[in-house]
Coordinates of C-alpha atoms in Angstrom, one line a residue:
M1 CA -65.9 -1.0 -69.5
V2 CA -66.2 -3.6 -66.8
P3 CA -67.4 -3.3 -63.2
V4 CA -64.8 -3.2 -60.4
S5 CA -66.4 -6.2 -58.9
S6 CA -64.4 -8.2 -61.4
V7 CA -61.3 -7.3 -59.1
F8 CA -63.2 -7.0 -55.8
K9 CA -64.6 -10.5 -56.0
R10 CA -61.2 -12.1 -55.2
F11 CA -60.9 -10.2 -51.8
P12 CA -63.4 -12.0 -49.4
R13 CA -61.6 -15.1 -49.7
L14 CA -58.1 -13.4 -49.4
V15 CA -59.3 -11.5 -46.3
R16 CA -60.8 -14.5 -44.6
D17 CA -57.7 -16.7 -45.2
L18 CA -55.3 -14.0 -44.1
S19 CA -57.3 -13.1 -41.0
R20 CA -57.2 -16.7 -39.9
R21 CA -53.5 -16.9 -40.6
L22 CA -52.8 -13.6 -38.7
E23 CA -55.2 -14.7 -35.9
K24 CA -57.1 -11.4 -36.3
N25 CA -60.9 -10.9 -36.5
I26 CA -61.6 -8.7 -39.6
D27 CA -64.8 -7.8 -41.4
L28 CA -64.5 -6.9 -45.1
V29 CA -67.0 -4.3 -46.4
M30 CA -67.2 -3.7 -50.2
E31 CA -69.1 -0.8 -51.6
G32 CA -69.6 0.5 -55.3
E33 CA -68.7 -2.7 -56.8
E34 CA -71.0 -1.9 -59.8
T35 CA -68.8 1.1 -60.6
E36 CA -67.4 0.7 -64.1
A37 CA -64.0 1.5 -65.6
D38 CA -61.8 0.6 -68.5
K39 CA -61.0 -3.2 -68.5
N40 CA -57.3 -2.4 -68.9
V41 CA -57.4 -0.1 -65.8
I42 CA -59.1 -2.6 -63.8
E43 CA -56.8 -5.4 -64.7
S44 CA -53.7 -3.2 -63.9
L45 CA -55.2 -2.7 -60.4
A46 CA -55.4 -6.3 -59.2
D47 CA -51.8 -6.7 -57.9
P48 CA -51.5 -3.2 -56.3
L49 CA -54.9 -3.8 -54.5
I50 CA -53.8 -7.2 -53.2
H51 CA -50.6 -5.6 -51.8
L52 CA -52.6 -2.8 -50.2
V53 CA -55.2 -5.1 -48.6
R54 CA -52.4 -7.3 -47.2
N55 CA -50.7 -4.2 -45.8
S56 CA -54.0 -3.2 -44.0
L57 CA -54.4 -6.6 -42.6
D58 CA -50.9 -7.1 -41.6
H59 CA -49.5 -3.6 -40.6
G60 CA -52.8 -1.8 -40.0
I61 CA -55.4 -3.7 -38.1
E62 CA -54.2 -4.8 -34.6
M63 CA -54.4 -8.1 -32.8
P64 CA -57.8 -8.5 -31.1
A65 CA -56.5 -8.1 -27.5
D66 CA -54.5 -4.9 -28.5
R67 CA -57.7 -3.5 -30.2
V68 CA -59.8 -4.2 -26.9
A69 CA -56.9 -2.6 -24.8
A70 CA -57.3 0.5 -27.0
G71 CA -60.9 0.7 -26.4
K72 CA -61.8 -0.5 -29.9
P73 CA -64.2 -3.2 -30.9
E74 CA -62.3 -6.6 -31.1
K75 CA -63.2 -7.1 -34.8
G76 CA -61.5 -4.8 -37.3
T77 CA -63.0 -3.5 -40.5
L78 CA -61.5 -3.2 -43.8
T79 CA -63.4 -1.4 -46.5
L80 CA -63.0 -1.5 -50.2
R81 CA -64.9 1.3 -52.0
A82 CA -65.3 2.4 -55.5
I83 CA -66.6 5.8 -56.3
P84 CA -67.2 7.3 -59.8
H85 CA -66.1 10.9 -60.0
D86 CA -66.3 12.9 -63.2
D87 CA -63.9 11.3 -65.6
Q88 CA -62.3 9.2 -62.7
V89 CA -62.9 6.2 -60.5
I90 CA -61.6 6.5 -56.9
I91 CA -60.7 3.3 -55.2
E92 CA -60.5 3.6 -51.4
I93 CA -58.9 1.2 -49.0
V94 CA -59.8 2.1 -45.5
D95 CA -58.9 0.3 -42.2
D96 CA -59.8 1.1 -38.6
G97 CA -56.3 -0.1 -37.5
K98 CA -53.6 1.5 -35.6
G99 CA -52.7 4.1 -38.3
I100 CA -49.2 5.1 -39.5
D101 CA -46.8 6.6 -36.8
P102 CA -45.0 9.5 -38.7
E103 CA -42.1 9.5 -36.0
V104 CA -41.5 5.7 -36.9
I105 CA -41.5 6.5 -40.6
K106 CA -39.2 9.5 -40.1
K107 CA -36.7 7.4 -38.1
K108 CA -36.8 4.6 -40.7
A109 CA -36.4 6.9 -43.6
Y110 CA -33.4 8.7 -41.9
E111 CA -31.8 5.2 -41.2
K112 CA -32.3 4.2 -44.9
G113 CA -30.8 7.6 -46.2
V114 CA -34.2 8.6 -47.8
I115 CA -34.0 12.0 -45.8
N116 CA -31.1 13.8 -44.1
E117 CA -30.7 15.1 -40.7
S118 CA -32.1 18.6 -41.5
Q119 CA -35.3 17.1 -43.1
L120 CA -35.7 14.8 -40.1
D121 CA -36.4 18.0 -37.9
S122 CA -38.3 20.0 -40.5
I123 CA -40.6 17.2 -42.3
L124 CA -44.3 17.6 -41.7
D125 CA -46.2 14.6 -40.3
Q126 CA -48.2 14.2 -43.6
E127 CA -45.0 14.4 -45.6
A128 CA -43.5 11.7 -43.4
I129 CA -46.6 9.5 -44.0
E130 CA -46.1 9.8 -47.7
L131 CA -42.5 8.5 -47.4
I132 CA -43.9 5.0 -47.2
F133 CA -44.0 5.3 -51.1
A134 CA -40.1 5.6 -51.1
A135 CA -38.5 2.5 -52.5
G136 CA -37.0 0.1 -49.8
L137 CA -39.0 1.7 -46.9
S138 CA -41.1 -0.4 -44.7
S139 CA -42.7 0.5 -41.3
K140 CA -42.2 -3.1 -40.1
D141 CA -39.2 -4.1 -38.0
E142 CA -39.3 -7.6 -39.2
A143 CA -40.1 -8.9 -42.7
N144 CA -42.5 -11.8 -43.2
D145 CA -43.9 -13.4 -46.3
L146 CA -46.9 -11.0 -46.3
S147 CA -45.1 -7.6 -46.1
G148 CA -42.4 -5.7 -44.4
R149 CA -39.8 -6.6 -47.1
G150 CA -39.6 -2.8 -48.2
V151 CA -40.9 -3.7 -51.6
G152 CA -44.5 -2.8 -52.5
M153 CA -45.7 0.8 -51.9
D154 CA -43.3 2.1 -54.5
V155 CA -44.4 -0.6 -56.8
V156 CA -48.0 0.1 -56.2
R157 CA -47.6 3.9 -56.9
S158 CA -45.6 3.0 -60.1
A159 CA -48.5 0.7 -61.3
V160 CA -51.1 3.3 -60.5
N161 CA -49.1 6.1 -62.3
A162 CA -48.6 3.7 -65.3
A163 CA -52.4 3.5 -65.6
G164 CA -52.6 7.3 -65.6
G165 CA -53.7 7.5 -62.0
S166 CA -52.3 8.8 -58.7
V167 CA -52.2 7.7 -55.1
A168 CA -53.0 9.6 -51.9
I169 CA -52.7 8.3 -48.3
T170 CA -54.1 9.8 -45.0
S171 CA -53.7 8.2 -41.6
E172 CA -54.5 9.1 -38.0
L173 CA -52.8 7.2 -35.1
N174 CA -55.0 4.6 -33.3
V175 CA -57.9 5.6 -35.7
G176 CA -56.9 4.1 -39.1
S177 CA -55.6 4.7 -42.6
T178 CA -57.1 5.6 -46.0
I179 CA -55.4 5.0 -49.2
K180 CA -57.1 6.5 -52.3
L181 CA -56.3 5.4 -56.0
Y182 CA -57.4 8.1 -58.4
L183 CA -57.9 6.2 -61.7
P184 CA -58.9 7.4 -65.2
L185 CA -62.3 5.9 -66.5
S186 CA -60.4 4.9 -69.5
M187 CA -56.8 4.6 -70.7
A188 CA -58.0 5.6 -74.1
V189 CA -58.5 9.2 -72.7
A190 CA -55.4 11.4 -72.6
Q191 CA -55.1 15.0 -71.5
V192 CA -53.7 17.0 -74.6
M193 CA -52.8 20.6 -75.1
M194 CA -54.2 21.9 -78.4
I195 CA -51.7 23.9 -80.4
E196 CA -52.2 25.7 -83.7
V197 CA -49.2 26.2 -86.0
D198 CA -49.7 27.7 -89.5
K199 CA -53.3 26.9 -89.5
Q200 CA -52.8 23.2 -88.6
V201 CA -54.0 22.0 -85.3
Y202 CA -51.9 19.6 -83.2
G203 CA -52.6 17.7 -79.9
V204 CA -49.5 17.4 -77.7
P205 CA -49.8 14.9 -74.7
M206 CA -49.7 16.8 -71.4
D207 CA -47.3 14.2 -69.9
V208 CA -44.6 15.2 -72.5
I209 CA -44.9 18.9 -71.7
S210 CA -42.4 20.2 -69.2
E211 CA -43.4 23.8 -69.2

């Protein structure tokens, strides 16, 4: 078991450098750094977290003039938070940026063939927001070397799933976005179904049981 600070500690410099490069004014707040999890889980998180932080800085938090025009403080806030919860660790990446516009995502998803015309009319806003995890989908019109290349969010979800976890996203226009990574405390712990056959007991991993 190691504290999540071993991953979090690389972010102050990353946020400082990217803020300067993007000409944005951004505060980084880190909470729960002493929370512990399996070393393998923590190490598998490094790249997904870097991508999510870059996304928040580039896509999420607006330019200072845009924030002021929207009635927000000029300085944006990005919060990295680790919360122990039962046999899980929840990592939250929270920004107070412009949020994700479901209509923009729906349009992009339709153009990319991720959803069809009937889904375009019927899909709920929350379902549309979750489409950012679809391969090749980006809410950015132009790619840069930080984000917007349509790679990343699907890779983030794959990496978290591979560690036995899951990802959830919530967003509100002009308020901000929250991404939660639900991770097992240990990769050594697996959910199994216990079965007794002819007085012998077997444990079958839940992830290989279809029904």
